[in-house]
Amino acid sequence: MPRSVSARSYDSDLSMRTLSTPSPALICPPNLPGFQNGRGSSTSSSSITGETVAMVHSPPPTRLTHPLIRLASRPQKEQASIERLPDHAMVQVFSFLPTNQLCRCARVCRRWYNLAWDPRLWRTIRLTGETINVDRALKVLTRRLCQDTPNVCLMLETVSVSGCRRLTDRGLYTIAQCCPELRRLEVSGCYNISNEAVFDVVSLCPNLEHLDVSGCSKVTCISLTREASIKLSPLHGKQISIRYLDMTDCFVLEDEGLHTIAAHCTQLTHLYLRRCVRLTDEGLRYLMIYCTSIKELSVSDCRFVSDFGLREIAKLESRLRYLSIAHCGRVTDVGIRYVAKYCGKLRYLNARGCEGITDHGLEYLAKNCAKLKSLDIGKCPLVSDTGLECLALNCFNLKRLSLKSCESITGQGLQIVAANCFDLQMLNVQDCEVSVEALRFVKRHCKRCVIEHTNPAFF
């Protein structure tokens, strides 16, 4: 996203500044008014044509003289309405702004500069945009935030740079070195980062609990650096406190990498491995040895996961609340039976595309997981009205049900569901041969239900 332009040279005597540390801003694209060849009016700032980079500038003067801000002329004594707000109210307003807009506010006047850099506003840095030079932006921002505690940014807890494709290991090294209190890191879609940079972050940020590296195709593992491992060897590296880990689309993750992750991240409660196509049942076996507190697990589109893998997952027992095995073609009623028997507190199951599941598997699930709230069995051609009837007579708390492309489902099965599951809020029957009368029956009995369908006669 574009950032504000650099400031004018307000005062050549730098010793007259009341704030000695410069503030960062982000350069706007060079086609904005007031720019020539990617430069503003200041001779001390620069940008590369066509890209967005982080810059530093001096605090603005008290008067509102920014070249891009044009306010209607008013009497000198008249004050803008927002200027009448007390400082605490202004800080509250600023708290709703993203990072780039907060940097813009710091360019308005000296009062806004001081308020915009209130430490309470900088617990989170959130940057987006494919063209932003995020490495430099992070360096400038952390330098400014470290002014009171040199080289250490104690207030920053969350960094989100998802989608910033120009992020490299250099940016992650900056975070690792300067942000020891970091708790949440989101680098989804940043495919230029490698294992080494991730290792540095988890080793130097001991409080890190939430890590999203989805789409980072070079990341094959989560572990401590070698130096950290040597120091922590008596405790076997269990100091990694990550609880939430998203490795969706990390295509090169293999069983051995999952073994290392499980051995180091024993406190995991949420793990998402969607489309990690190289994983097998052996990797899930490693996972269940070390990570016994998992509540949510997704292995969707992991085509090598079979009933043996579900037998391992069933060892989580009543702790498991969310499970996604969508498009795991080797899963059958046998695997569903393992999960249903031992994971009685399951609330969400996505088994879309598991064509080996039949009415028998649905019956096991319904009788053992009575508190099920969300179920997706779309594209399961062997599930029929018989399985739906068993589901409706046992799972009264069902709120979301997807039967998309279930060829054996008819209107009779839907009516049984509607007559027993009054709290149903979403029903997907796209590409199912159901009558308009059945859909109207569902609508009458489940007043809040949103029906997704492909029947043009029902509206």
XYZ file of N, CA and C in Angstrom, residues 149-248:
300
model
N 14.762 1.887 24.358
C 15.471 0.678 24.774
C 16.335 0.244 23.604
N 17.540 0.764 23.502
C 18.387 0.552 22.317
C 18.472 -0.902 21.887
N 18.189 -1.113 20.581
C 18.304 -2.413 19.917
C 17.260 -3.434 20.355
N 16.340 -3.043 21.245
C 15.324 -3.975 21.709
C 13.970 -3.275 21.710
N 12.996 -3.861 21.022
C 11.646 -3.322 20.969
C 10.761 -4.167 21.885
N 10.514 -3.665 23.075
C 9.841 -4.457 24.093
C 8.324 -4.456 23.966
N 7.760 -3.447 23.269
C 6.299 -3.380 23.218
C 5.697 -4.171 22.059
N 6.464 -4.460 21.024
C 5.924 -5.083 19.820
C 5.625 -6.565 20.059
N 4.357 -6.963 19.835
C 3.932 -8.333 20.070
C 3.453 -9.037 18.811
N 3.022 -8.280 17.796
C 2.468 -8.876 16.585
C 3.081 -8.246 15.347
N 3.526 -9.063 14.428
C 4.003 -8.592 13.121
C 3.267 -9.387 12.054
N 2.533 -8.680 11.202
C 1.805 -9.314 10.114
C 2.243 -8.699 8.792
N 2.912 -9.473 7.980
C 3.369 -9.013 6.669
C 2.914 -10.000 5.595
N 1.768 -10.603 5.803
C 1.243 -11.584 4.853
C 1.043 -10.943 3.485
N 1.464 -11.651 2.465
C 1.310 -11.159 1.108
C 2.420 -10.233 0.638
N 3.334 -9.880 1.519
C 4.474 -9.034 1.132
C 5.543 -9.939 0.505
N 5.464 -10.113 -0.777
C 6.313 -11.094 -1.445
C 7.775 -10.697 -1.485
N 8.071 -9.436 -1.201
C 9.474 -9.009 -1.211
C 10.151 -9.215 0.141
N 9.424 -9.765 1.094
C 10.047 -10.090 2.376
C 11.096 -11.182 2.167
N 12.273 -10.965 2.737
C 13.351 -11.955 2.649
C 13.825 -12.305 4.050
N 14.835 -13.143 4.114
C 15.398 -13.523 5.412
C 15.901 -12.310 6.178
N 16.346 -11.285 5.462
C 16.864 -10.094 6.128
C 15.793 -9.448 7.011
N 14.546 -9.405 6.517
C 13.466 -8.837 7.312
C 13.184 -9.658 8.553
N 13.214 -10.994 8.413
C 12.981 -11.840 9.577
C 14.127 -11.746 10.570
N 15.355 -11.566 10.091
C 16.480 -11.381 11.002
C 16.283 -10.111 11.835
N 15.779 -9.053 11.210
C 15.506 -7.812 11.937
C 14.513 -8.058 13.063
N 13.444 -8.793 12.760
C 12.437 -9.105 13.774
C 13.044 -9.934 14.896
N 13.811 -10.944 14.527
C 14.404 -11.831 15.529
C 15.341 -11.078 16.469
N 16.133 -10.151 15.924
C 17.119 -9.430 16.727
C 16.490 -8.357 17.610
N 15.392 -7.751 17.141
C 14.857 -6.561 17.828
C 13.587 -6.802 18.628
N 12.916 -7.925 18.438
C 11.577 -8.110 19.034
C 11.517 -9.354 19.918
N 12.156 -9.344 21.075
C 12.178 -10.542 21.925
C 10.817 -10.876 22.533
N 9.886 -9.885 22.563
C 8.573 -10.114 23.156
C 7.528 -10.506 22.118
N 7.942 -10.811 20.905
C 7.014 -11.146 19.827
C 6.199 -12.393 20.189
N 4.877 -12.274 19.969
C 3.976 -13.385 20.266
C 3.276 -13.927 19.021
N 3.178 -13.107 18.006
C 2.429 -13.510 16.808
C 3.180 -13.046 15.561
N 3.418 -13.966 14.631
C 4.105 -13.645 13.377
C 3.334 -14.263 12.218
N 2.946 -13.426 11.253
C 2.215 -13.885 10.079
C 2.997 -13.496 8.828
N 3.496 -14.479 8.118
C 4.262 -14.243 6.888
C 3.685 -15.072 5.748
N 2.382 -15.244 5.748
C 1.716 -16.044 4.728
C 1.995 -15.516 3.330
N 2.370 -16.407 2.425
C 2.610 -16.035 1.043
C 3.958 -15.405 0.771
N 4.810 -15.336 1.761
C 6.156 -14.759 1.578
C 7.110 -15.900 1.213
N 7.168 -16.230 -0.063
C 7.853 -17.443 -0.492
C 9.369 -17.300 -0.576
N 9.909 -16.137 -0.230
C 11.360 -15.952 -0.298
C 12.072 -16.279 1.008
N 11.337 -16.550 2.059
C 11.988 -16.805 3.346
C 12.374 -18.281 3.446
N 13.417 -18.548 4.212
C 13.953 -19.903 4.318
C 13.884 -20.410 5.754
N 14.274 -21.667 5.920
C 14.271 -22.286 7.245
C 15.135 -21.518 8.238
N 16.317 -21.094 7.790
C 17.276 -20.469 8.704
C 16.689 -19.224 9.372
N 15.991 -18.394 8.602
C 15.413 -17.182 9.171
C 14.301 -17.522 10.151
N 13.483 -18.522 9.820
C 12.423 -18.950 10.729
C 13.020 -19.506 12.014
N 14.102 -20.274 11.897
C 14.770 -20.808 13.084
C 15.238 -19.674 13.997
N 15.780 -18.605 13.397
C 16.238 -17.473 14.195
C 15.097 -16.842 14.975
N 13.952 -16.694 14.330
C 12.811 -16.069 15.002
C 12.351 -16.914 16.188
N 12.156 -18.205 15.986
C 11.646 -19.041 17.074
C 12.692 -19.211 18.181
N 13.970 -19.058 17.848
C 15.022 -19.199 18.860
C 15.177 -17.938 19.698
N 15.033 -16.771 19.078
C 15.264 -15.502 19.776
C 13.986 -14.862 20.296
N 12.840 -15.412 19.941
C 11.544 -14.901 20.441
C 10.874 -16.008 21.244
N 11.271 -16.191 22.494
C 10.799 -17.340 23.273
C 9.311 -17.324 23.581
N 8.644 -16.157 23.418
C 7.223 -16.068 23.728
C 6.329 -16.255 22.500
N 6.917 -16.569 21.360
C 6.151 -16.724 20.132
C 5.152 -17.872 20.268
N 3.866 -17.552 20.080
C 2.807 -18.545 20.228
C 2.074 -18.823 18.921
N 2.017 -17.843 18.023
C 1.239 -17.958 16.793
C 2.173 -17.742 15.607
N 2.286 -18.746 14.740
C 3.169 -18.648 13.571
C 2.420 -19.121 12.326
N 2.315 -18.238 11.358
C 1.655 -18.554 10.089
C 2.683 -18.441 8.967
N 3.107 -19.585 8.429
C 4.049 -19.614 7.308
C 3.397 -20.284 6.100
N 2.082 -20.195 6.015
C 1.378 -20.830 4.901
C 1.823 -20.219 3.577
N 2.036 -21.066 2.609
C 2.476 -20.603 1.295
C 3.960 -20.309 1.194
N 4.703 -20.524 2.271
C 6.162 -20.322 2.240
C 6.791 -21.640 1.795
N 6.961 -21.784 0.500
C 7.326 -23.078 -0.069
C 8.729 -23.548 0.296
N 9.589 -22.635 0.762
C 10.951 -23.028 1.131
C 11.052 -23.515 2.575
N 10.006 -23.319 3.348
C 10.032 -23.725 4.751
C 9.682 -25.207 4.838
N 10.599 -25.989 5.357
C 10.413 -27.437 5.454
C 10.382 -27.925 6.891
N 10.568 -27.008 7.843
C 10.684 -27.441 9.235
C 10.557 -26.239 10.157
N 10.251 -26.490 11.419
C 10.285 -25.460 12.463
C 11.151 -26.004 13.578
N 12.260 -25.314 13.852
C 13.186 -25.825 14.848
C 14.018 -24.675 15.401
N 14.813 -24.972 16.412
C 15.757 -24.008 16.964
C 17.021 -23.975 16.116
N 17.753 -22.885 16.218
C 19.058 -22.834 15.577
C 20.000 -23.796 16.294
N 21.103 -24.122 15.646
C 22.059 -25.050 16.253
C 22.606 -24.502 17.566
N 22.891 -23.189 17.589
C 23.420 -22.582 18.812
C 22.405 -22.680 19.947
N 21.146 -22.394 19.638
C 20.115 -22.472 20.671
C 19.905 -23.908 21.129
N 19.985 -24.844 20.226
C 19.791 -26.249 20.579
C 20.865 -26.730 21.541
N 22.103 -26.261 21.341
C 23.200 -26.654 22.231
C 22.965 -26.106 23.635
N 22.520 -24.849 23.701
C 22.288 -24.231 25.005
C 21.127 -24.887 25.742
N 20.115 -25.327 24.989
C 18.904 -25.845 25.610
C 18.831 -27.363 25.571
N 19.928 -28.017 25.245
C 19.908 -29.469 25.079
C 19.399 -30.236 26.298
N 19.676 -29.807 27.532
C 19.133 -30.572 28.670
C 17.612 -30.634 28.682
N 16.972 -29.631 28.086
C 15.512 -29.609 28.071
C 14.956 -30.028 26.713
N 15.823 -30.485 25.830
C 15.431 -31.016 24.533
C 14.673 -30.013 23.671
N 14.967 -28.762 23.861
C 14.380 -27.762 22.987
C 12.907 -27.498 23.197
N 12.339 -27.908 24.300
C 10.910 -27.733 24.510
C 10.521 -26.294 24.838
N 11.493 -25.394 24.776
C 11.205 -23.997 25.060
C 10.406 -23.315 23.952
N 10.316 -23.912 22.769
C 9.494 -23.319 21.720
C 8.038 -23.388 22.162
N 7.445 -22.221 22.348
C 6.104 -22.166 22.948
C 5.001 -22.008 21.923
N 5.269 -22.318 20.655
C 4.263 -22.161 19.606
C 3.064 -23.070 19.889
N 1.881 -22.453 19.843
C 0.635 -23.189 20.027
C -0.166 -23.274 18.731
N -0.040 -22.243 17.920
C -0.776 -22.175 16.650
C 0.240 -22.183 15.518
N 0.146 -23.166 14.625
C 1.074 -23.264 13.503
C 0.300 -23.581 12.230
N 0.426 -22.713 11.244
C -0.224 -22.915 9.950
C 0.860 -23.106 8.892
N 0.951 -24.317 8.348
C 1.916 -24.636 7.293
C 1.195 -25.065 6.014
N 0.020 -24.511 5.800
C -0.724 -24.784 4.571
C 0.135 -24.459 3.341
